[in-house]
Amino acid sequence: LAPRTLANPRLAHRMVAASNGVEVSNGVKASSFEYKGWRFDSVSGPILSTCERGTLTDKLSATAASKGLPSIVPPLPEAIFGHSYLTMTHEASGRTFSFDAAGAIACWMRESAHKGSGGVRVTTASLPSWKKVADEQDLAMGASDYDWTFSTDYSGTTGAESPLSPTTEVEGAPAQWGVHTGSGLDMALLRRRDIPILHFVDLTLYEDDLGDNGESVVRLRMRVMPSCFLLLLRHALRVDGVLIRQHDTRVFHKFGSPHVLRDRRLGEARLAPLRKPVLLDEPAAATAAPWATTTPHRLAYEQQQASLRSASVPNEQQAAEKLATLPPKSESVEELLL
């Protein structure tokens, strides 16, 4: 949870205690924490079953049809954690901030209907045999193009908004997020390592390996500290050898402050093309496997392969570090009065 690493050994025991929750049924764990006028309710559950996926698909189809969008639902992510959610409630104002898988997927569907895949392709998709299969699948499902990367800029729902329609509130006054003209998130406070973490939530909303061509994950992490709380909702996309992209939404509140801040950032960068592993010692490789060569050679080989892999297939942390050094494609800081 940038800018401070949450996997701090000194705080690990607190995180485990806070994130375990109480099991209510079939692996579903509920957790509730109250502090300084806020209530943090979360549920962590297993991946949706086939029957539950069908129910979600029906709801998504009905919602899309009611908004004049194509009612045919594209293939959904492989793993949907539909039971998992987080709701933060400011008890004095009744304002709520909610995050769940249904909202994230609904947001992806709306963008997919308008933009399709955005031209993102992998090498294998250009081969005739693969393209034929892909075209047949598109024809069968009635959609010529959809966002197979499951990209979403979902930033949660505020107030009494419907989870399947984050832009529509079913009751109460609309949430008026305005442009923040102050100094933004208190980065000095968030970087401090001497402040204890009182409560911690880590939820995955959905993920997919993109047919072994990368990874698309929506993950939520939130921590409560004595003086503030910070939430990071991130869609992390990696298409191997093509690009990395991260949609980050940070929600920050300093207790006692009259407003909540929301920082939304989009970062993207190209990746080095995937390359066939090349041994450092070609003569030795002709007669022996790399792991059968001398120890110095093996270590050098492993270091080389690790370097090549991180350039073409970085993990989330490596991608975040790389994107932090580049100008964002877009960024905005908003505030909401409580």
mmCIF file of C-alpha atoms in Angstrom:
data_model
loop_
_atom_site.group_PDB
_atom_site.id
_atom_site.type_symbol
_atom_site.label_atom_id
_atom_site.label_comp_id
_atom_site.label_asym_id
_atom_site.label_seq_id
_atom_site.Cartn_x
_atom_site.Cartn_y
_atom_site.Cartn_z
ATOM 1 C CA LEU A 1 0.000 0.000 0.000
ATOM 2 C CA ALA A 2 2.231 2.737 -1.301
ATOM 3 C CA PRO A 3 3.846 4.927 -0.174
ATOM 4 C CA ARG A 4 4.465 2.784 2.916
ATOM 5 C CA THR A 5 5.153 -0.941 2.743
ATOM 6 C CA LEU A 6 2.506 -2.804 4.688
ATOM 7 C CA ALA A 7 4.526 -5.993 5.039
ATOM 8 C CA ASN A 8 6.508 -4.429 7.873
ATOM 9 C CA PRO A 9 7.701 -7.251 10.162
ATOM 10 C CA ARG A 10 7.238 -5.043 13.191
ATOM 11 C CA LEU A 11 3.555 -4.708 12.417
ATOM 12 C CA ALA A 12 2.845 -8.140 10.938
ATOM 13 C CA HIS A 13 1.228 -9.494 14.108
ATOM 14 C CA ARG A 14 -1.197 -6.580 14.202
ATOM 15 C CA MET A 15 -2.170 -7.060 10.568
ATOM 16 C CA VAL A 16 -2.889 -10.755 11.016
ATOM 17 C CA ALA A 17 -5.058 -10.103 14.057
ATOM 18 C CA ALA A 18 -6.979 -7.346 12.319
ATOM 19 C CA SER A 19 -7.527 -9.107 8.997
ATOM 20 C CA ASN A 20 -8.524 -12.565 10.234
ATOM 21 C CA GLY A 21 -12.067 -11.619 11.176
ATOM 22 C CA VAL A 22 -14.699 -14.056 12.366
ATOM 23 C CA GLU A 23 -15.810 -16.917 10.124
ATOM 24 C CA VAL A 24 -19.581 -16.805 9.670
ATOM 25 C CA SER A 25 -20.148 -19.587 7.087
ATOM 26 C CA ASN A 26 -18.406 -21.593 4.344
ATOM 27 C CA GLY A 27 -15.129 -19.744 4.568
ATOM 28 C CA VAL A 28 -16.735 -16.284 4.636
ATOM 29 C CA LYS A 29 -15.090 -14.085 7.267
ATOM 30 C CA ALA A 30 -16.604 -10.883 8.602
ATOM 31 C CA SER A 31 -14.767 -8.117 10.395
ATOM 32 C CA SER A 32 -15.903 -4.862 11.991
ATOM 33 C CA PHE A 33 -13.830 -2.085 13.537
ATOM 34 C CA GLU A 34 -14.959 1.235 15.021
ATOM 35 C CA TYR A 35 -12.680 4.164 15.662
ATOM 36 C CA LYS A 36 -13.125 7.921 16.098
ATOM 37 C CA GLY A 37 -16.592 8.112 14.600
ATOM 38 C CA TRP A 38 -15.962 5.695 11.736
ATOM 39 C CA ARG A 39 -17.047 2.096 11.269
ATOM 40 C CA PHE A 40 -15.165 -0.255 8.961
ATOM 41 C CA ASP A 41 -17.134 -3.374 7.959
ATOM 42 C CA SER A 42 -15.559 -5.957 5.697
ATOM 43 C CA VAL A 43 -16.242 -9.472 4.492
ATOM 44 C CA SER A 44 -13.742 -11.814 2.874
ATOM 45 C CA GLY A 45 -15.149 -14.777 0.993
ATOM 46 C CA PRO A 46 -14.249 -17.502 -1.514
ATOM 47 C CA ILE A 47 -14.475 -17.403 -5.301
ATOM 48 C CA LEU A 48 -18.019 -17.452 -6.680
ATOM 49 C CA SER A 49 -19.404 -20.829 -7.652
ATOM 50 C CA THR A 50 -20.770 -21.546 -11.131
ATOM 51 C CA CYS A 51 -24.317 -20.956 -9.888
ATOM 52 C CA GLU A 52 -23.353 -17.686 -8.225
ATOM 53 C CA ARG A 53 -21.569 -16.533 -11.386
ATOM 54 C CA GLY A 54 -24.790 -17.199 -13.287
ATOM 55 C CA THR A 55 -26.765 -15.046 -10.855
ATOM 56 C CA LEU A 56 -24.228 -12.230 -11.169
ATOM 57 C CA THR A 57 -24.322 -12.488 -14.965
ATOM 58 C CA ASP A 58 -28.115 -12.131 -14.950
ATOM 59 C CA LYS A 59 -27.904 -9.024 -12.764
ATOM 60 C CA LEU A 60 -25.224 -7.472 -14.960
ATOM 61 C CA SER A 61 -27.247 -8.202 -18.091
ATOM 62 C CA ALA A 62 -30.396 -6.625 -16.637
ATOM 63 C CA THR A 63 -28.509 -3.547 -15.481
ATOM 64 C CA ALA A 64 -26.815 -3.103 -18.866
ATOM 65 C CA ALA A 65 -30.137 -3.448 -20.725
ATOM 66 C CA SER A 66 -31.766 -0.830 -18.482
ATOM 67 C CA LYS A 67 -29.025 1.637 -19.470
ATOM 68 C CA GLY A 68 -29.273 0.963 -23.198
ATOM 69 C CA LEU A 69 -26.048 -1.038 -23.310
ATOM 70 C CA PRO A 70 -25.611 -4.483 -24.919
ATOM 71 C CA SER A 71 -27.249 -6.998 -22.607
ATOM 72 C CA ILE A 72 -24.932 -9.839 -23.650
ATOM 73 C CA VAL A 73 -22.365 -10.150 -20.884
ATOM 74 C CA PRO A 74 -18.815 -10.855 -22.121
ATOM 75 C CA PRO A 75 -16.782 -13.627 -20.477
ATOM 76 C CA LEU A 76 -16.177 -12.673 -16.857
ATOM 77 C CA PRO A 77 -12.853 -12.881 -14.980
ATOM 78 C CA GLU A 78 -11.861 -16.386 -13.933
ATOM 79 C CA ALA A 79 -11.872 -15.674 -10.213
ATOM 80 C CA ILE A 80 -14.544 -13.374 -8.800
ATOM 81 C CA PHE A 81 -14.634 -12.860 -5.045
ATOM 82 C CA GLY A 82 -18.245 -11.791 -5.046
ATOM 83 C CA HIS A 83 -18.764 -12.186 -1.294
ATOM 84 C CA SER A 84 -15.939 -9.809 -0.438
ATOM 85 C CA TYR A 85 -16.560 -6.149 0.247
ATOM 86 C CA LEU A 86 -15.559 -3.201 2.403
ATOM 87 C CA THR A 87 -17.864 -0.454 3.640
ATOM 88 C CA MET A 88 -16.568 2.568 5.546
ATOM 89 C CA THR A 89 -19.231 4.586 7.356
ATOM 90 C CA HIS A 90 -18.876 8.067 8.827
ATOM 91 C CA GLU A 91 -21.394 7.749 11.624
ATOM 92 C CA ALA A 92 -22.082 11.465 12.181
ATOM 93 C CA SER A 93 -23.027 12.204 8.560
ATOM 94 C CA GLY A 94 -24.152 8.720 7.529
ATOM 95 C CA ARG A 95 -21.879 8.912 4.502
ATOM 96 C CA THR A 96 -20.692 5.515 3.280
ATOM 97 C CA PHE A 97 -17.859 4.441 1.005
ATOM 98 C CA SER A 98 -18.319 0.941 -0.416
ATOM 99 C CA PHE A 99 -16.167 -1.333 -2.538
ATOM 100 C CA ASP A 100 -17.113 -4.731 -4.014
ATOM 101 C CA ALA A 101 -16.562 -7.026 -6.985
ATOM 102 C CA ALA A 102 -19.967 -6.388 -8.580
ATOM 103 C CA GLY A 103 -19.248 -2.665 -8.768
ATOM 104 C CA ALA A 104 -15.796 -3.218 -10.260
ATOM 105 C CA ILE A 105 -17.127 -5.622 -12.906
ATOM 106 C CA ALA A 106 -20.045 -3.338 -13.776
ATOM 107 C CA CYS A 107 -17.568 -0.508 -14.305
ATOM 108 C CA TRP A 108 -15.452 -2.749 -16.560
ATOM 109 C CA MET A 109 -18.547 -3.707 -18.578
ATOM 110 C CA ARG A 110 -19.516 -0.088 -19.228
ATOM 111 C CA GLU A 111 -16.030 0.824 -20.393
ATOM 112 C CA SER A 112 -15.781 -2.354 -22.459
ATOM 113 C CA ALA A 113 -19.050 -1.550 -24.250
ATOM 114 C CA HIS A 114 -17.693 1.850 -25.275
ATOM 115 C CA LYS A 115 -14.003 1.144 -25.907
ATOM 116 C CA GLY A 116 -13.627 -2.584 -26.464
ATOM 117 C CA SER A 117 -10.128 -3.940 -25.950
ATOM 118 C CA GLY A 118 -8.509 -0.617 -26.781
ATOM 119 C CA GLY A 119 -6.277 -2.311 -29.324
ATOM 120 C CA VAL A 120 -4.330 -4.322 -26.753
ATOM 121 C CA ARG A 121 -3.102 -7.515 -28.343
ATOM 122 C CA VAL A 122 -0.643 -10.270 -27.494
ATOM 123 C CA THR A 123 1.680 -11.917 -29.976
ATOM 124 C CA THR A 124 -0.192 -15.208 -30.135
ATOM 125 C CA ALA A 125 -3.453 -13.439 -30.909
ATOM 126 C CA SER A 126 -1.952 -12.340 -34.244
ATOM 127 C CA LEU A 127 -1.276 -15.890 -35.437
ATOM 128 C CA PRO A 128 -3.900 -17.139 -37.936
ATOM 129 C CA SER A 129 -4.835 -20.207 -35.898
ATOM 130 C CA TRP A 130 -5.373 -18.198 -32.707
ATOM 131 C CA LYS A 131 -7.184 -15.399 -34.520
ATOM 132 C CA LYS A 132 -9.611 -17.874 -36.063
ATOM 133 C CA VAL A 133 -10.490 -19.314 -32.653
ATOM 134 C CA ALA A 134 -10.890 -15.832 -31.183
ATOM 135 C CA ASP A 135 -13.136 -14.719 -34.052
ATOM 136 C CA GLU A 136 -15.330 -17.822 -33.647
ATOM 137 C CA GLN A 137 -15.686 -17.137 -29.918
ATOM 138 C CA ASP A 138 -16.606 -13.496 -30.573
ATOM 139 C CA LEU A 139 -19.213 -14.537 -33.133
ATOM 140 C CA ALA A 140 -20.698 -17.117 -30.771
ATOM 141 C CA MET A 141 -21.118 -14.602 -27.975
ATOM 142 C CA GLY A 142 -22.343 -11.821 -30.232
ATOM 143 C CA ALA A 143 -19.558 -9.389 -29.348
ATOM 144 C CA SER A 144 -16.924 -8.478 -31.932
ATOM 145 C CA ASP A 145 -14.721 -6.732 -29.415
ATOM 146 C CA TYR A 146 -14.617 -6.539 -25.648
ATOM 147 C CA ASP A 147 -12.016 -5.634 -23.084
ATOM 148 C CA TRP A 148 -10.394 -9.002 -22.416
ATOM 149 C CA THR A 149 -7.918 -7.310 -20.036
ATOM 150 C CA PHE A 150 -10.772 -6.564 -17.571
ATOM 151 C CA SER A 151 -9.457 -3.028 -17.048
ATOM 152 C CA THR A 152 -11.478 -0.802 -14.755
ATOM 153 C CA ASP A 153 -11.116 2.615 -13.171
ATOM 154 C CA TYR A 154 -13.627 1.659 -10.491
ATOM 155 C CA SER A 155 -13.205 3.879 -7.424
ATOM 156 C CA GLY A 156 -15.987 2.564 -5.211
ATOM 157 C CA THR A 157 -19.456 3.898 -4.500
ATOM 158 C CA THR A 158 -20.314 6.784 -2.208
ATOM 159 C CA GLY A 159 -23.504 7.351 -0.246
ATOM 160 C CA ALA A 160 -26.441 5.113 -1.044
ATOM 161 C CA GLU A 161 -25.313 4.242 -4.539
ATOM 162 C CA SER A 162 -26.269 0.944 -6.130
ATOM 163 C CA PRO A 163 -23.316 -1.496 -6.281
ATOM 164 C CA LEU A 164 -24.172 -2.384 -9.893
ATOM 165 C CA SER A 165 -24.363 1.263 -10.929
ATOM 166 C CA PRO A 166 -21.749 3.442 -9.208
ATOM 167 C CA THR A 167 -22.924 6.595 -11.008
ATOM 168 C CA THR A 168 -26.520 6.405 -9.783
ATOM 169 C CA GLU A 169 -27.717 6.953 -6.253
ATOM 170 C CA VAL A 170 -30.956 5.296 -5.233
ATOM 171 C CA GLU A 171 -31.674 7.658 -2.379
ATOM 172 C CA GLY A 172 -30.250 10.603 -0.519
ATOM 173 C CA ALA A 173 -28.221 13.554 -1.764
ATOM 174 C CA PRO A 174 -25.660 12.845 -4.504
ATOM 175 C CA ALA A 175 -22.052 12.638 -3.425
ATOM 176 C CA GLN A 176 -20.439 15.894 -4.470
ATOM 177 C CA TRP A 177 -16.776 15.199 -5.030
ATOM 178 C CA GLY A 178 -15.044 18.476 -5.797
ATOM 179 C CA VAL A 179 -11.579 19.438 -6.939
ATOM 180 C CA HIS A 180 -9.140 19.544 -4.049
ATOM 181 C CA THR A 181 -7.060 22.723 -3.975
ATOM 182 C CA GLY A 182 -5.013 21.911 -0.880
ATOM 183 C CA SER A 183 -1.776 20.024 -0.452
ATOM 184 C CA GLY A 184 -3.279 16.581 -1.090
ATOM 185 C CA LEU A 185 -2.489 13.436 0.853
ATOM 186 C CA ASP A 186 -0.217 13.854 3.867
ATOM 187 C CA MET A 187 2.696 11.885 2.434
ATOM 188 C CA ALA A 188 5.020 12.631 5.350
ATOM 189 C CA LEU A 189 2.512 11.068 7.746
ATOM 190 C CA LEU A 190 1.921 8.024 5.535
ATOM 191 C CA ARG A 191 5.639 7.302 5.202
ATOM 192 C CA ARG A 192 6.239 7.167 8.943
ATOM 193 C CA ARG A 193 7.056 3.682 10.199
ATOM 194 C CA ASP A 194 6.721 4.391 13.901
ATOM 195 C CA ILE A 195 2.929 4.742 13.766
ATOM 196 C CA PRO A 196 1.032 1.563 14.687
ATOM 197 C CA ILE A 197 -1.569 0.023 12.394
ATOM 198 C CA LEU A 198 -4.784 -0.506 14.356
ATOM 199 C CA HIS A 199 -6.796 -2.279 11.667
ATOM 200 C CA PHE A 200 -5.934 -3.724 8.289
ATOM 201 C CA VAL A 201 -8.021 -5.099 5.398
ATOM 202 C CA ASP A 202 -6.711 -6.849 2.270
ATOM 203 C CA LEU A 203 -9.282 -8.059 -0.271
ATOM 204 C CA THR A 204 -9.037 -9.276 -3.851
ATOM 205 C CA LEU A 205 -12.209 -8.475 -5.815
ATOM 206 C CA TYR A 206 -11.400 -10.330 -9.032
ATOM 207 C CA GLU A 207 -8.461 -11.674 -11.007
ATOM 208 C CA ASP A 208 -7.657 -13.379 -14.300
ATOM 209 C CA ASP A 209 -4.459 -14.687 -15.899
ATOM 210 C CA LEU A 210 -5.526 -13.530 -19.391
ATOM 211 C CA GLY A 211 -5.135 -16.965 -20.898
ATOM 212 C CA ASP A 212 -1.581 -17.281 -19.514
ATOM 213 C CA ASN A 213 -0.666 -14.018 -21.215
ATOM 214 C CA GLY A 214 -0.370 -11.900 -18.070
ATOM 215 C CA GLU A 215 -2.463 -10.897 -15.100
ATOM 216 C CA SER A 216 -5.390 -8.617 -14.308
ATOM 217 C CA VAL A 217 -6.195 -8.098 -10.617
ATOM 218 C CA VAL A 218 -8.410 -5.729 -8.667
ATOM 219 C CA ARG A 219 -7.226 -5.601 -5.079
ATOM 220 C CA LEU A 220 -8.154 -3.438 -2.114
ATOM 221 C CA ARG A 221 -5.938 -2.677 0.879
ATOM 222 C CA MET A 222 -6.868 -0.425 3.778
ATOM 223 C CA ARG A 223 -5.178 0.492 7.025
ATOM 224 C CA VAL A 224 -6.373 2.491 10.016
ATOM 225 C CA MET A 225 -3.841 4.359 12.125
ATOM 226 C CA PRO A 226 -4.329 6.508 15.248
ATOM 227 C CA SER A 227 -4.560 9.755 13.273
ATOM 228 C CA CYS A 228 -5.880 8.715 9.850
ATOM 229 C CA PHE A 229 -6.864 5.947 7.459
ATOM 230 C CA LEU A 230 -5.712 5.171 3.936
ATOM 231 C CA LEU A 231 -7.316 2.904 1.356
ATOM 232 C CA LEU A 232 -5.710 1.776 -1.889
ATOM 233 C CA LEU A 233 -7.937 0.260 -4.570
ATOM 234 C CA ARG A 234 -5.809 -0.864 -7.512
ATOM 235 C CA HIS A 235 -6.465 -2.507 -10.831
ATOM 236 C CA ALA A 236 -3.088 -3.936 -11.828
ATOM 237 C CA LEU A 237 -2.740 -5.128 -15.418
ATOM 238 C CA ARG A 238 0.220 -6.864 -16.971
ATOM 239 C CA VAL A 239 0.202 -8.168 -20.531
ATOM 240 C CA ASP A 240 3.468 -10.088 -20.762
ATOM 241 C CA GLY A 241 5.954 -8.455 -23.091
ATOM 242 C CA VAL A 242 3.432 -5.746 -24.030
ATOM 243 C CA LEU A 243 2.499 -3.334 -21.228
ATOM 244 C CA ILE A 244 1.791 -2.691 -17.566
ATOM 245 C CA ARG A 245 -1.050 -0.465 -16.402
ATOM 246 C CA GLN A 246 -2.271 0.485 -12.938
ATOM 247 C CA HIS A 247 -5.450 2.371 -12.023
ATOM 248 C CA ASP A 248 -4.948 3.520 -8.433
ATOM 249 C CA THR A 249 -7.583 5.072 -6.199
ATOM 250 C CA ARG A 250 -6.425 6.240 -2.789
ATOM 251 C CA VAL A 251 -8.978 7.377 -0.224
ATOM 252 C CA PHE A 252 -7.458 9.274 2.685
ATOM 253 C CA HIS A 253 -8.930 10.890 5.788
ATOM 254 C CA LYS A 254 -7.239 12.530 8.733
ATOM 255 C CA PHE A 255 -9.481 12.134 11.767
ATOM 256 C CA GLY A 256 -10.996 15.458 12.747
ATOM 257 C CA SER A 257 -10.751 16.822 9.227
ATOM 258 C CA PRO A 258 -14.058 17.935 7.610
ATOM 259 C CA HIS A 259 -13.365 16.144 4.329
ATOM 260 C CA VAL A 260 -12.195 12.920 2.702
ATOM 261 C CA LEU A 261 -9.602 13.032 -0.067
ATOM 262 C CA ARG A 262 -9.576 10.805 -3.136
ATOM 263 C CA ASP A 263 -6.507 10.569 -5.348
ATOM 264 C CA ARG A 264 -6.974 8.773 -8.681
ATOM 265 C CA ARG A 265 -3.976 7.961 -10.838
ATOM 266 C CA LEU A 266 -3.467 6.077 -14.101
ATOM 267 C CA GLY A 267 0.014 4.883 -14.973
ATOM 268 C CA GLU A 268 1.062 2.882 -18.015
ATOM 269 C CA ALA A 269 4.316 1.744 -19.585
ATOM 270 C CA ARG A 270 5.435 -0.551 -22.353
ATOM 271 C CA LEU A 271 7.276 -3.750 -21.530
ATOM 272 C CA ALA A 272 10.277 -5.270 -23.217
ATOM 273 C CA PRO A 273 9.184 -8.025 -25.653
ATOM 274 C CA LEU A 274 9.364 -11.570 -24.374
ATOM 275 C CA ARG A 275 12.642 -13.159 -25.333
ATOM 276 C CA LYS A 276 13.775 -16.750 -25.552
ATOM 277 C CA PRO A 277 16.222 -17.512 -22.707
ATOM 278 C CA VAL A 278 19.825 -17.380 -23.870
ATOM 279 C CA LEU A 279 22.572 -19.089 -21.885
ATOM 280 C CA LEU A 280 25.628 -17.059 -21.002
ATOM 281 C CA ASP A 281 28.009 -19.877 -21.875
ATOM 282 C CA GLU A 282 26.893 -21.231 -25.233
ATOM 283 C CA PRO A 283 29.674 -23.892 -25.563
ATOM 284 C CA ALA A 284 28.855 -25.301 -22.146
ATOM 285 C CA ALA A 285 25.143 -25.204 -22.905
ATOM 286 C CA ALA A 286 25.698 -27.388 -25.953
ATOM 287 C CA THR A 287 26.792 -30.275 -23.750
ATOM 288 C CA ALA A 288 25.098 -29.635 -20.400
ATOM 289 C CA ALA A 289 21.889 -28.245 -18.971
ATOM 290 C CA PRO A 290 22.322 -24.854 -17.262
ATOM 291 C CA TRP A 291 21.771 -26.347 -13.800
ATOM 292 C CA ALA A 292 24.505 -28.944 -14.446
ATOM 293 C CA THR A 293 27.220 -26.351 -15.109
ATOM 294 C CA THR A 294 29.514 -24.784 -12.545
ATOM 295 C CA THR A 295 28.029 -22.867 -9.646
ATOM 296 C CA PRO A 296 29.300 -19.443 -10.850
ATOM 297 C CA HIS A 297 27.806 -20.085 -14.278
ATOM 298 C CA ARG A 298 24.490 -21.208 -12.784
ATOM 299 C CA LEU A 299 24.254 -18.139 -10.558
ATOM 300 C CA ALA A 300 25.060 -15.813 -13.440
ATOM 301 C CA TYR A 301 22.495 -17.571 -15.608
ATOM 302 C CA GLU A 302 19.790 -17.301 -12.941
ATOM 303 C CA GLN A 303 20.556 -13.610 -12.428
ATOM 304 C CA GLN A 304 20.312 -12.998 -16.150
ATOM 305 C CA GLN A 305 16.977 -14.784 -16.424
ATOM 306 C CA ALA A 306 15.601 -12.921 -13.410
ATOM 307 C CA SER A 307 16.615 -9.621 -14.997
ATOM 308 C CA LEU A 308 15.018 -10.541 -18.333
ATOM 309 C CA ARG A 309 11.828 -11.691 -16.611
ATOM 310 C CA SER A 310 11.454 -8.561 -14.485
ATOM 311 C CA ALA A 311 11.776 -6.451 -17.643
ATOM 312 C CA SER A 312 9.064 -8.367 -19.526
ATOM 313 C CA VAL A 313 7.000 -9.924 -16.702
ATOM 314 C CA PRO A 314 7.258 -7.680 -13.614
ATOM 315 C CA ASN A 315 5.204 -8.398 -10.507
ATOM 316 C CA GLU A 316 2.844 -5.782 -9.058
ATOM 317 C CA GLN A 317 5.450 -4.179 -6.810
ATOM 318 C CA GLN A 318 8.041 -3.992 -9.585
ATOM 319 C CA ALA A 319 5.440 -2.475 -11.900
ATOM 320 C CA ALA A 320 4.390 0.078 -9.265
ATOM 321 C CA GLU A 321 8.010 1.105 -8.692
ATOM 322 C CA LYS A 322 8.567 1.535 -12.426
ATOM 323 C CA LEU A 323 5.374 3.544 -12.930
ATOM 324 C CA ALA A 324 6.213 5.787 -9.961
ATOM 325 C CA THR A 325 9.240 7.062 -11.910
ATOM 326 C CA LEU A 326 7.130 8.016 -14.946
ATOM 327 C CA PRO A 327 4.620 10.826 -15.435
ATOM 328 C CA PRO A 328 1.056 9.489 -15.001
ATOM 329 C CA LYS A 329 -1.279 9.369 -17.982
ATOM 330 C CA SER A 330 -3.833 11.081 -15.747
ATOM 331 C CA GLU A 331 -4.158 12.080 -12.095
ATOM 332 C CA SER A 332 -6.708 13.989 -10.049
ATOM 333 C CA VAL A 333 -7.240 14.775 -6.364
ATOM 334 C CA GLU A 334 -10.797 15.322 -5.160
ATOM 335 C CA GLU A 335 -12.402 16.022 -1.822
ATOM 336 C CA LEU A 336 -15.784 15.269 -0.296
ATOM 337 C CA LEU A 337 -17.148 17.237 2.641
ATOM 338 C CA LEU A 338 -18.602 15.091 5.399
#
